[in-house]
Amino acid sequence: MSPWVWWVWALPVAAAAVWASVSGPPWAAAAAWAAVAVLVLAGLRERTWRRAMRRAAQQVRDGRPVEEDNPDVADLAAAVESRLRDLREGWEGARREADRLREVVDSLPWGVVLVDGRRRVVWMNHSAGTLLGVHREQAQDLSPVAIFRRHEVDDLLERAQQRGEATQDLEGGTVLRVTVRQLRSGGFVVVVQDVTSDRRAEAVRRDFVANVSHELRTPLASLRAMTETLRDGGLEDRQLATRFLDQMLQEVDRMSRLVNNLLDLSALEAGVVRLRWEELQVEALLEAVVRRYEPLASRKGVSLGVRSGGERVWGDRERLEQALGNLVDNAVKYTPPGGRVEVAAEIRGDEVHLVVDDTGPGIPAEHLPRVFERFYRADPARNRAEGGTGLGLAITKHVALAHGGRVEAANRPGGGARFELVLPSRARP
Ligand code: ADP
């Protein structure tokens, strides 16, 4: 009640008190004046109390501690403050929890998009922005189809609404696996994964099995044919028998080379090969490799030379000889008689380049980026005829990687191929 109400009531009572004082009995005047005093005091008390309440409310609103003499107001303010504190703590706890959850979802490698019941994007994490190539702020309130730029997403939402969850791989330059789950609270959560490399690995695995089977089937078929011919009377013909036995030996050698290369490559790829590190004289390394391939080169009429200074590298002698040997072997194999293969070492910056140049046909430009893949051949028929396993360059690449280096293939301007095995020249840490 406003204090004025008390004072307005006091006015007629005061008028009555005046009247009683003038013409009424004295007891009536005393009673009327007492009533006036009570009403005025009640008004004053009400005003003080109201002001105290207003001050306290302002202090609470300003977030200041309530300082009030009036014990009732102070009591009420303390109760309000304590409830406010509880609420504030609860709210801050909830906000911290929400922030933490957001941070966790934001650091996930998968894209996460929240879609509301109207099928509009509410929020997305950092990975979703990167995977979909959209700014998070701009995605808000857009339809999922607009941010995925794929109409299939509408279908997925529909299926998720009916069955609770739906998944589909969206094929394109990159393959995105999109899983939509309906939320109990309404709306959907959309999880996006980039499965391009998984798909590629799957394809490589499939190709690998197919390639190994093919590589083994061919020599096995010819071994079977020759064995059958020998069994069915071929042994009587001594000349034919000798030729077949030589060929059979070659096929067996080829298969064991393939198996050895496969074992080597899988060990290198799995990183289980322990390198025996030592400081090596590059000249001695190159000469050892060239010496091994000299008989093959001279049989083919290809000249083989070494050019090297006093470079040194750190590495595993046996593995480096194997890697470089594969390059020299190919160079001799693919260079026609009368050609030349040159092996050289050069220091460039803090790298040592072991270069193998040949005067062969070179490698068609479109095949260059892929020659280090397992079983990749620029000219399959010809390469198989040369007796290669199709794994030599893949092994060389992995030996280089294990040494912290790399291998590069190019065509020389004057014709022929150039392979470089690049190794860091610093000592192994
Ligand atoms: P392969 O056992 O078939 O030689 P590699 O892995 O050693 O397998 O080589 C892969 C392919 O790269 C070869 O099949 C060949 O087509 C090409 N190649 C490698 N070295 C040379 C070279 N010096 N000149 C021309 N082509 C080459």
CSV table of C-alpha atoms and ligand atoms in Angstrom, one decimal:
chain,number,residue,atom,x,y,z
A,1,MET,CA,0.0,0.0,0.0
A,2,SER,CA,1.3,3.5,-0.8
A,3,PRO,CA,2.1,5.6,2.3
A,4,TRP,CA,-0.3,8.3,0.8
A,5,VAL,CA,-3.2,6.0,1.5
A,6,TRP,CA,-2.5,6.2,5.2
A,7,TRP,CA,-2.1,10.0,5.0
A,8,VAL,CA,-5.3,10.4,3.0
A,9,TRP,CA,-7.1,8.4,5.7
A,10,ALA,CA,-5.5,10.6,8.3
A,11,LEU,CA,-7.1,13.8,6.8
A,12,PRO,CA,-10.8,13.1,7.6
A,13,VAL,CA,-9.7,11.7,11.0
A,14,ALA,CA,-7.7,14.9,11.6
A,15,ALA,CA,-10.8,16.9,10.6
A,16,ALA,CA,-12.9,14.9,13.1
A,17,ALA,CA,-10.2,15.5,15.8
A,18,VAL,CA,-10.4,19.3,15.2
A,19,TRP,CA,-14.2,19.2,15.4
A,20,ALA,CA,-14.0,17.1,18.6
A,21,SER,CA,-11.4,19.5,20.1
A,22,VAL,CA,-13.8,22.4,19.4
A,23,SER,CA,-17.1,21.0,20.2
A,24,GLY,CA,-16.9,17.4,21.3
A,25,PRO,CA,-16.1,15.6,24.5
A,26,PRO,CA,-12.4,15.7,25.4
A,27,TRP,CA,-12.1,11.9,25.3
A,28,ALA,CA,-13.3,11.9,21.7
A,29,ALA,CA,-10.8,14.6,20.7
A,30,ALA,CA,-7.9,12.6,22.4
A,31,ALA,CA,-9.0,9.4,20.6
A,32,ALA,CA,-9.3,11.2,17.2
A,33,TRP,CA,-5.8,12.7,17.6
A,34,ALA,CA,-4.4,9.4,18.7
A,35,ALA,CA,-5.9,7.8,15.5
A,36,VAL,CA,-4.3,10.7,13.4
A,37,ALA,CA,-0.9,10.0,15.0
A,38,VAL,CA,-1.2,6.2,14.3
A,39,LEU,CA,-2.2,6.8,10.6
A,40,VAL,CA,0.7,9.3,10.0
A,41,LEU,CA,3.2,7.0,11.7
A,42,ALA,CA,2.0,4.1,9.6
A,43,GLY,CA,2.4,6.2,6.5
A,44,LEU,CA,6.0,7.1,7.5
A,45,ARG,CA,6.8,3.5,8.4
A,46,GLU,CA,5.5,2.4,5.1
A,47,ARG,CA,7.5,5.0,3.3
A,48,THR,CA,10.8,4.0,5.1
A,49,TRP,CA,10.1,0.3,4.3
A,50,ARG,CA,9.4,1.0,0.7
A,51,ARG,CA,12.5,3.1,0.3
A,52,ALA,CA,14.5,0.3,1.9
A,53,MET,CA,13.0,-2.2,-0.5
A,54,ARG,CA,13.8,0.0,-3.5
A,55,ARG,CA,17.4,0.5,-2.4
A,56,ALA,CA,17.8,-3.2,-1.8
A,57,ALA,CA,16.3,-4.0,-5.2
A,58,GLN,CA,18.7,-1.6,-6.9
A,59,GLN,CA,21.7,-3.1,-5.1
A,60,VAL,CA,20.6,-6.6,-6.2
A,61,ARG,CA,20.1,-5.4,-9.8
A,62,ASP,CA,23.6,-3.8,-9.8
A,63,GLY,CA,25.0,-7.0,-8.5
A,64,ARG,CA,26.3,-5.3,-5.3
A,65,PRO,CA,25.9,-6.9,-1.9
A,66,VAL,CA,22.8,-5.6,-0.1
A,67,GLU,CA,23.6,-3.3,2.8
A,68,GLU,CA,20.4,-2.5,4.6
A,69,ASP,CA,19.6,-1.6,8.2
A,70,ASN,CA,16.0,-2.7,8.0
A,71,PRO,CA,16.2,-6.3,9.3
A,72,ASP,CA,13.1,-7.5,7.4
A,73,VAL,CA,14.4,-6.1,4.1
A,74,ALA,CA,17.9,-7.3,4.9
A,75,ASP,CA,16.5,-10.8,5.6
A,76,LEU,CA,14.5,-10.9,2.4
A,77,ALA,CA,17.5,-9.5,0.4
A,78,ALA,CA,19.8,-12.2,1.9
A,79,ALA,CA,17.4,-14.9,0.9
A,80,VAL,CA,17.1,-13.5,-2.7
A,81,GLU,CA,20.9,-13.2,-2.9
A,82,SER,CA,21.4,-16.8,-1.8
A,83,ARG,CA,18.9,-18.1,-4.4
A,84,LEU,CA,20.6,-15.9,-7.1
A,85,ARG,CA,24.0,-17.2,-6.1
A,86,ASP,CA,22.7,-20.8,-6.5
A,87,LEU,CA,21.2,-20.0,-9.8
A,88,ARG,CA,24.3,-18.2,-11.1
A,89,GLU,CA,26.5,-21.1,-10.0
A,90,GLY,CA,24.2,-23.6,-11.7
A,91,TRP,CA,24.0,-21.5,-14.8
A,92,GLU,CA,27.8,-21.0,-15.0
A,93,GLY,CA,28.3,-24.8,-14.4
A,94,ALA,CA,25.9,-25.5,-17.3
A,95,ARG,CA,27.7,-23.0,-19.5
A,96,ARG,CA,31.1,-24.5,-18.7
A,97,GLU,CA,29.8,-27.9,-19.5
A,98,ALA,CA,28.3,-26.7,-22.8
A,99,ASP,CA,31.6,-24.9,-23.6
A,100,ARG,CA,33.5,-28.1,-22.9
A,101,LEU,CA,31.2,-30.2,-25.0
A,102,ARG,CA,31.4,-27.7,-27.8
A,103,GLU,CA,35.2,-27.8,-27.6
A,104,VAL,CA,35.2,-31.6,-27.7
A,105,VAL,CA,32.8,-31.7,-30.7
A,106,ASP,CA,34.8,-29.0,-32.4
A,107,SER,CA,38.1,-30.9,-32.1
A,108,LEU,CA,36.6,-34.1,-33.6
A,109,PRO,CA,38.1,-35.2,-36.9
A,110,TRP,CA,34.6,-35.8,-38.2
A,111,GLY,CA,32.2,-33.1,-39.3
A,112,VAL,CA,29.2,-32.6,-37.0
A,113,VAL,CA,26.2,-30.6,-38.2
A,114,LEU,CA,23.2,-29.9,-36.0
A,115,VAL,CA,19.9,-29.6,-37.9
A,116,ASP,CA,16.6,-28.5,-36.2
A,117,GLY,CA,13.1,-29.8,-36.7
A,118,ARG,CA,12.5,-27.3,-39.5
A,119,ARG,CA,15.5,-28.8,-41.3
A,120,ARG,CA,17.7,-25.8,-40.9
A,121,VAL,CA,21.3,-25.8,-39.8
A,122,VAL,CA,21.7,-24.7,-36.2
A,123,TRP,CA,25.4,-25.3,-35.7
A,124,MET,CA,28.4,-27.1,-37.2
A,125,ASN,CA,31.8,-27.9,-35.9
A,126,HIS,CA,35.1,-26.9,-37.3
A,127,SER,CA,35.7,-30.1,-39.3
A,128,ALA,CA,32.3,-29.8,-40.9
A,129,GLY,CA,33.2,-26.3,-42.2
A,130,THR,CA,36.5,-27.6,-43.6
A,131,LEU,CA,35.0,-30.8,-45.1
A,132,LEU,CA,32.1,-28.9,-46.7
A,133,GLY,CA,34.1,-25.8,-47.6
A,134,VAL,CA,31.6,-23.4,-45.9
A,135,HIS,CA,32.0,-20.7,-43.3
A,136,ARG,CA,30.3,-21.8,-40.1
A,137,GLU,CA,28.7,-18.5,-39.5
A,138,GLN,CA,27.2,-18.4,-43.0
A,139,ALA,CA,25.8,-21.9,-42.7
A,140,GLN,CA,23.4,-21.0,-39.9
A,141,ASP,CA,19.7,-21.3,-40.9
A,142,LEU,CA,20.6,-22.7,-44.4
A,143,SER,CA,19.1,-26.0,-45.5
A,144,PRO,CA,21.5,-29.0,-45.2
A,145,VAL,CA,21.1,-29.5,-49.0
A,146,ALA,CA,22.6,-26.0,-49.5
A,147,ILE,CA,25.7,-26.6,-47.4
A,148,PHE,CA,26.3,-30.1,-48.8
A,149,ARG,CA,25.4,-29.0,-52.3
A,150,ARG,CA,23.9,-32.6,-52.7
A,151,HIS,CA,20.2,-33.3,-53.0
A,152,GLU,CA,20.8,-36.8,-51.5
A,153,VAL,CA,21.0,-35.2,-48.1
A,154,ASP,CA,17.2,-34.5,-48.1
A,155,ASP,CA,16.6,-38.2,-48.7
A,156,LEU,CA,18.9,-39.1,-45.9
A,157,LEU,CA,17.0,-36.8,-43.5
A,158,GLU,CA,13.8,-38.3,-44.6
A,159,ARG,CA,15.1,-41.9,-44.1
A,160,ALA,CA,16.5,-40.9,-40.7
A,161,GLN,CA,13.1,-39.5,-39.7
A,162,GLN,CA,11.5,-42.8,-40.6
A,163,ARG,CA,14.1,-45.2,-39.2
A,164,GLY,CA,16.1,-43.2,-36.7
A,165,GLU,CA,19.3,-43.4,-38.7
A,166,ALA,CA,20.6,-43.4,-42.3
A,167,THR,CA,24.0,-43.5,-43.9
A,168,GLN,CA,25.2,-42.9,-47.4
A,169,ASP,CA,28.6,-42.3,-49.2
A,170,LEU,CA,28.5,-39.2,-51.3
A,171,GLU,CA,30.8,-39.8,-54.2
A,172,GLY,CA,32.7,-36.9,-55.8
A,173,GLY,CA,36.3,-35.6,-55.9
A,174,THR,CA,36.3,-36.7,-52.3
A,175,VAL,CA,34.1,-39.4,-50.9
A,176,LEU,CA,32.1,-38.2,-47.9
A,177,ARG,CA,30.3,-40.8,-45.6
A,178,VAL,CA,27.3,-39.0,-44.2
A,179,THR,CA,25.4,-40.4,-41.3
A,180,VAL,CA,22.1,-38.8,-40.1
A,181,ARG,CA,20.6,-39.6,-36.8
A,182,GLN,CA,17.3,-38.3,-35.4
A,183,LEU,CA,17.6,-36.7,-32.0
A,184,ARG,CA,15.1,-37.4,-29.3
A,185,SER,CA,14.9,-33.8,-28.5
A,186,GLY,CA,13.9,-33.0,-32.1
A,187,GLY,CA,16.0,-32.3,-35.1
A,188,PHE,CA,19.0,-34.3,-36.4
A,189,VAL,CA,22.7,-34.7,-36.0
A,190,VAL,CA,24.7,-35.2,-39.2
A,191,VAL,CA,28.1,-36.8,-39.0
A,192,VAL,CA,30.4,-36.4,-42.0
A,193,GLN,CA,33.6,-38.4,-42.6
A,194,ASP,CA,36.1,-38.1,-45.4
A,195,VAL,CA,36.6,-41.7,-46.5
A,196,THR,CA,38.5,-41.0,-49.7
A,197,SER,CA,41.8,-42.4,-48.5
A,198,ASP,CA,40.1,-45.5,-47.0
A,199,ARG,CA,38.4,-46.1,-50.4
A,200,ARG,CA,41.8,-45.6,-52.1
A,201,ALA,CA,43.5,-48.0,-49.7
A,202,GLU,CA,40.7,-50.6,-50.3
A,203,ALA,CA,41.2,-50.2,-54.1
A,204,VAL,CA,45.0,-50.6,-53.7
A,205,ARG,CA,44.5,-53.7,-51.6
A,206,ARG,CA,42.2,-55.2,-54.2
A,207,ASP,CA,44.5,-54.3,-57.0
A,208,PHE,CA,47.5,-55.8,-55.1
A,209,VAL,CA,45.8,-59.2,-54.6
A,210,ALA,CA,44.8,-59.2,-58.2
A,211,ASN,CA,48.3,-58.2,-59.4
A,212,VAL,CA,50.1,-60.8,-57.2
A,213,SER,CA,47.7,-63.5,-58.4
A,214,HIS,CA,48.3,-62.5,-62.0
A,215,GLU,CA,52.1,-62.3,-61.5
A,216,LEU,CA,52.1,-65.8,-60.1
A,217,ARG,CA,49.5,-67.3,-62.5
A,218,THR,CA,51.6,-66.5,-65.6
A,219,PRO,CA,54.8,-68.4,-64.6
A,220,LEU,CA,52.8,-71.2,-63.0
A,221,ALA,CA,50.8,-71.7,-66.2
A,222,SER,CA,54.0,-71.9,-68.3
A,223,LEU,CA,55.7,-74.2,-65.8
A,224,ARG,CA,52.7,-76.5,-66.0
A,225,ALA,CA,52.7,-76.5,-69.8
A,226,MET,CA,56.4,-77.3,-70.0
A,227,THR,CA,56.2,-80.0,-67.3
A,228,GLU,CA,53.3,-81.6,-69.2
A,229,THR,CA,55.2,-81.5,-72.5
A,230,LEU,CA,58.2,-83.1,-70.9
A,231,ARG,CA,56.1,-85.8,-69.2
A,232,ASP,CA,54.3,-86.6,-72.5
A,233,GLY,CA,57.4,-87.5,-74.4
A,234,GLY,CA,59.3,-84.2,-74.5
A,235,LEU,CA,62.1,-85.8,-72.4
A,236,GLU,CA,63.0,-88.0,-75.4
A,237,ASP,CA,64.0,-84.8,-77.3
A,238,ARG,CA,67.1,-83.8,-75.5
A,239,GLN,CA,67.5,-80.4,-77.1
A,240,LEU,CA,63.9,-79.4,-76.2
A,241,ALA,CA,64.2,-80.8,-72.7
A,242,THR,CA,67.3,-78.7,-72.0
A,243,ARG,CA,65.6,-75.6,-73.4
A,244,PHE,CA,62.5,-76.2,-71.3
A,245,LEU,CA,64.5,-76.9,-68.2
A,246,ASP,CA,66.3,-73.6,-68.6
A,247,GLN,CA,63.0,-71.8,-69.1
A,248,MET,CA,61.6,-73.5,-66.0
A,249,LEU,CA,64.6,-72.4,-64.0
A,250,GLN,CA,64.0,-68.9,-65.2
A,251,GLU,CA,60.3,-69.0,-64.2
A,252,VAL,CA,61.2,-70.4,-60.8
A,253,ASP,CA,63.8,-67.6,-60.3
A,254,ARG,CA,61.3,-65.0,-61.3
A,255,MET,CA,58.8,-66.3,-58.8
A,256,SER,CA,61.3,-66.4,-56.0
A,257,ARG,CA,62.4,-62.8,-56.9
A,258,LEU,CA,58.8,-61.8,-56.8
A,259,VAL,CA,58.2,-63.4,-53.4
A,260,ASN,CA,61.4,-61.9,-52.0
A,261,ASN,CA,60.5,-58.5,-53.3
A,262,LEU,CA,57.0,-58.8,-51.9
A,263,LEU,CA,58.4,-59.7,-48.5
A,264,ASP,CA,60.9,-56.9,-48.6
A,265,LEU,CA,58.3,-54.4,-49.7
A,266,SER,CA,55.8,-55.3,-47.0
A,267,ALA,CA,58.5,-55.2,-44.3
A,268,LEU,CA,59.6,-51.7,-45.6
A,269,GLU,CA,56.0,-50.5,-45.8
A,270,ALA,CA,55.2,-51.8,-42.3
A,271,GLY,CA,58.3,-49.9,-41.0
A,272,VAL,CA,59.7,-53.1,-39.4
A,273,VAL,CA,63.0,-53.1,-41.3
A,274,ARG,CA,65.8,-52.1,-38.9
A,275,LEU,CA,68.4,-50.1,-40.7
A,276,ARG,CA,72.0,-50.6,-39.9
A,277,TRP,CA,73.2,-47.0,-39.9
A,278,GLU,CA,76.8,-46.2,-40.8
A,279,GLU,CA,78.7,-43.5,-42.5
A,280,LEU,CA,79.2,-44.5,-46.1
A,281,GLN,CA,81.6,-43.3,-48.9
A,282,VAL,CA,79.3,-42.6,-51.8
A,283,GLU,CA,82.0,-43.5,-54.4
A,284,ALA,CA,82.4,-47.0,-52.9
A,285,LEU,CA,78.7,-47.4,-52.7
A,286,LEU,CA,78.2,-46.5,-56.4
A,287,GLU,CA,81.1,-48.7,-57.5
A,288,ALA,CA,79.8,-51.7,-55.6
A,289,VAL,CA,76.5,-51.4,-57.4
A,290,VAL,CA,77.9,-50.8,-60.8
A,291,ARG,CA,80.3,-53.8,-60.4
A,292,ARG,CA,77.3,-56.0,-59.8
A,293,TYR,CA,75.5,-54.9,-63.0
A,294,GLU,CA,78.6,-54.7,-65.2
A,295,PRO,CA,78.2,-58.3,-66.5
A,296,LEU,CA,74.5,-57.7,-67.4
A,297,ALA,CA,75.5,-54.4,-69.1
A,298,SER,CA,78.3,-55.8,-71.1
A,299,ARG,CA,76.2,-58.8,-72.2
A,300,LYS,CA,73.7,-56.2,-73.5
A,301,GLY,CA,76.3,-54.0,-75.1
A,302,VAL,CA,75.5,-51.1,-72.8
A,303,SER,CA,78.3,-49.1,-71.3
A,304,LEU,CA,78.1,-48.4,-67.6
A,305,GLY,CA,80.1,-45.6,-65.9
A,306,VAL,CA,80.4,-43.9,-62.4
A,307,ARG,CA,81.1,-40.3,-61.6
A,308,SER,CA,81.5,-39.3,-58.0
A,309,GLY,CA,83.6,-37.1,-55.7
A,310,GLY,CA,84.2,-37.6,-52.0
A,311,GLU,CA,80.6,-37.4,-50.8
A,312,ARG,CA,79.5,-39.3,-47.7
A,313,VAL,CA,76.1,-40.3,-46.5
A,314,TRP,CA,74.6,-42.0,-43.5
A,315,GLY,CA,72.6,-45.1,-44.2
A,316,ASP,CA,72.2,-48.8,-44.4
A,317,ARG,CA,74.8,-50.1,-46.9
A,318,GLU,CA,72.8,-53.2,-48.0
A,319,ARG,CA,69.5,-51.3,-48.4
A,320,LEU,CA,71.0,-48.4,-50.3
A,321,GLU,CA,72.8,-50.9,-52.6
A,322,GLN,CA,69.5,-52.6,-53.2
A,323,ALA,CA,67.6,-49.3,-53.9
A,324,LEU,CA,70.3,-48.0,-56.2
A,325,GLY,CA,70.7,-51.4,-57.8
A,326,ASN,CA,67.0,-51.4,-58.8
A,327,LEU,CA,67.6,-48.1,-60.6
A,328,VAL,CA,70.7,-49.3,-62.4
A,329,ASP,CA,69.1,-52.6,-63.2
A,330,ASN,CA,66.1,-50.8,-64.8
A,331,ALA,CA,68.4,-48.4,-66.7
A,332,VAL,CA,70.5,-51.3,-68.1
A,333,LYS,CA,67.3,-53.3,-68.9
A,334,TYR,CA,65.5,-50.5,-70.7
A,335,THR,CA,68.5,-49.1,-72.6
A,336,PRO,CA,69.1,-50.6,-76.0
A,337,PRO,CA,72.5,-52.0,-77.1
A,338,GLY,CA,75.0,-49.3,-77.8
A,339,GLY,CA,73.5,-47.0,-75.2
A,340,ARG,CA,75.0,-45.7,-72.0
A,341,VAL,CA,74.1,-45.7,-68.3
A,342,GLU,CA,75.8,-43.3,-66.0
A,343,VAL,CA,75.7,-43.3,-62.2
A,344,ALA,CA,76.7,-40.1,-60.4
A,345,ALA,CA,76.6,-38.4,-57.1
A,346,GLU,CA,76.1,-34.6,-56.5
A,347,ILE,CA,75.7,-32.5,-53.4
A,348,ARG,CA,72.9,-30.0,-53.6
A,349,GLY,CA,72.3,-28.0,-50.4
A,350,ASP,CA,72.1,-30.4,-47.5
A,351,GLU,CA,71.2,-33.3,-49.8
A,352,VAL,CA,73.1,-35.9,-51.7
A,353,HIS,CA,71.6,-36.8,-55.1
A,354,LEU,CA,72.5,-40.3,-56.4
A,355,VAL,CA,71.6,-39.9,-60.1
A,356,VAL,CA,71.1,-42.7,-62.6
A,357,ASP,CA,71.0,-41.5,-66.2
A,358,ASP,CA,70.3,-43.7,-69.3
A,359,THR,CA,70.0,-43.3,-73.0
A,360,GLY,CA,66.9,-45.6,-73.3
A,361,PRO,CA,63.4,-44.6,-74.4
A,362,GLY,CA,62.6,-42.7,-71.3
A,363,ILE,CA,59.1,-42.9,-69.7
A,364,PRO,CA,56.0,-41.3,-71.2
A,365,ALA,CA,55.1,-38.2,-69.2
A,366,GLU,CA,51.7,-39.6,-68.2
A,367,HIS,CA,53.3,-42.6,-66.5
A,368,LEU,CA,56.0,-40.7,-64.6
A,369,PRO,CA,53.9,-39.9,-61.5
A,370,ARG,CA,52.9,-43.5,-61.1
A,371,VAL,CA,56.0,-45.5,-61.8
A,372,PHE,CA,56.7,-45.9,-58.0
A,373,GLU,CA,53.4,-47.7,-57.4
A,374,ARG,CA,53.5,-51.4,-56.9
A,375,PHE,CA,53.2,-53.4,-60.1
A,376,TYR,CA,52.8,-50.2,-62.2
A,377,ARG,CA,54.4,-50.6,-65.6
A,378,ALA,CA,54.6,-48.1,-68.4
A,379,ASP,CA,54.7,-50.8,-71.0
A,380,PRO,CA,53.4,-54.1,-69.3
A,381,ALA,CA,54.2,-56.5,-72.1
A,382,ARG,CA,57.7,-55.3,-72.6
A,383,ASN,CA,58.5,-55.0,-68.9
A,384,ARG,CA,57.3,-58.5,-68.2
A,385,ALA,CA,59.5,-59.8,-71.1
A,386,GLU,CA,62.4,-58.1,-69.4
A,387,GLY,CA,61.7,-60.3,-66.3
A,388,GLY,CA,60.9,-57.5,-63.9
A,389,THR,CA,58.6,-58.0,-61.0
A,390,GLY,CA,57.1,-54.6,-61.1
A,391,LEU,CA,58.2,-53.9,-57.5
A,392,GLY,CA,61.7,-52.6,-57.9
A,393,LEU,CA,60.9,-48.9,-57.9
A,394,ALA,CA,58.4,-49.3,-55.1
A,395,ILE,CA,61.1,-50.9,-53.0
A,396,THR,CA,63.6,-48.1,-53.9
A,397,LYS,CA,61.0,-45.5,-52.9
A,398,HIS,CA,60.5,-47.1,-49.5
A,399,VAL,CA,64.2,-47.5,-48.8
A,400,ALA,CA,64.6,-43.8,-49.6
A,401,LEU,CA,61.7,-42.9,-47.3
A,402,ALA,CA,63.2,-45.0,-44.5
A,403,HIS,CA,66.4,-43.0,-44.8
A,404,GLY,CA,64.5,-39.7,-44.6
A,405,GLY,CA,65.0,-39.1,-48.3
A,406,ARG,CA,63.0,-39.5,-51.6
A,407,VAL,CA,63.2,-40.7,-55.1
A,408,GLU,CA,62.4,-38.8,-58.3
A,409,ALA,CA,61.8,-39.8,-61.9
A,410,ALA,CA,62.2,-37.6,-65.0
A,411,ASN,CA,63.0,-37.7,-68.6
A,412,ARG,CA,66.3,-36.2,-69.7
A,413,PRO,CA,66.1,-33.3,-72.2
A,414,GLY,CA,68.3,-35.2,-74.6
A,415,GLY,CA,66.3,-38.5,-74.3
A,416,GLY,CA,66.5,-41.3,-71.8
A,417,ALA,CA,65.3,-41.5,-68.2
A,418,ARG,CA,66.8,-40.0,-65.1
A,419,PHE,CA,66.2,-41.4,-61.6
A,420,GLU,CA,67.5,-39.6,-58.5
A,421,LEU,CA,67.8,-41.2,-55.1
A,422,VAL,CA,67.9,-38.2,-52.8
A,423,LEU,CA,69.3,-38.6,-49.2
A,424,PRO,CA,69.9,-36.1,-46.5
A,425,SER,CA,73.6,-35.5,-46.2
A,426,ARG,CA,73.5,-34.8,-42.4
A,427,ALA,CA,74.4,-37.5,-40.0
A,428,ARG,CA,71.5,-39.5,-38.6
A,429,PRO,CA,70.3,-37.9,-35.4
B,1,ADP,P1,59.9,-53.6,-63.4
B,1,ADP,O1,60.2,-54.8,-62.7
B,1,ADP,O2,58.7,-53.8,-64.4
B,1,ADP,O3,61.1,-53.0,-64.1
B,1,ADP,P2,60.0,-51.3,-61.7
B,1,ADP,O4,59.2,-51.0,-60.5
B,1,ADP,O5,61.4,-51.5,-61.5
B,1,ADP,O6,59.3,-52.6,-62.3
B,1,ADP,O7,59.7,-50.2,-62.8
B,1,ADP,C1,58.4,-49.8,-63.0
B,1,ADP,C2,58.2,-49.4,-64.4
B,1,ADP,O8,58.9,-48.1,-64.6
B,1,ADP,C3,58.8,-50.3,-65.4
B,1,ADP,O9,57.9,-51.3,-65.7
B,1,ADP,C4,59.1,-49.4,-66.6
B,1,ADP,O10,57.9,-49.2,-67.4
B,1,ADP,C5,59.4,-48.1,-66.0
B,1,ADP,N1,60.8,-47.8,-65.9
B,1,ADP,C6,61.6,-47.9,-64.8
B,1,ADP,N2,62.9,-47.6,-65.1
B,1,ADP,C7,62.9,-47.2,-66.4
B,1,ADP,C8,63.9,-46.7,-67.2
B,1,ADP,N3,65.2,-46.5,-66.8
B,1,ADP,N4,63.6,-46.4,-68.5
B,1,ADP,C9,62.3,-46.6,-68.9
B,1,ADP,N5,61.3,-47.1,-68.2
B,1,ADP,C10,61.6,-47.4,-66.9
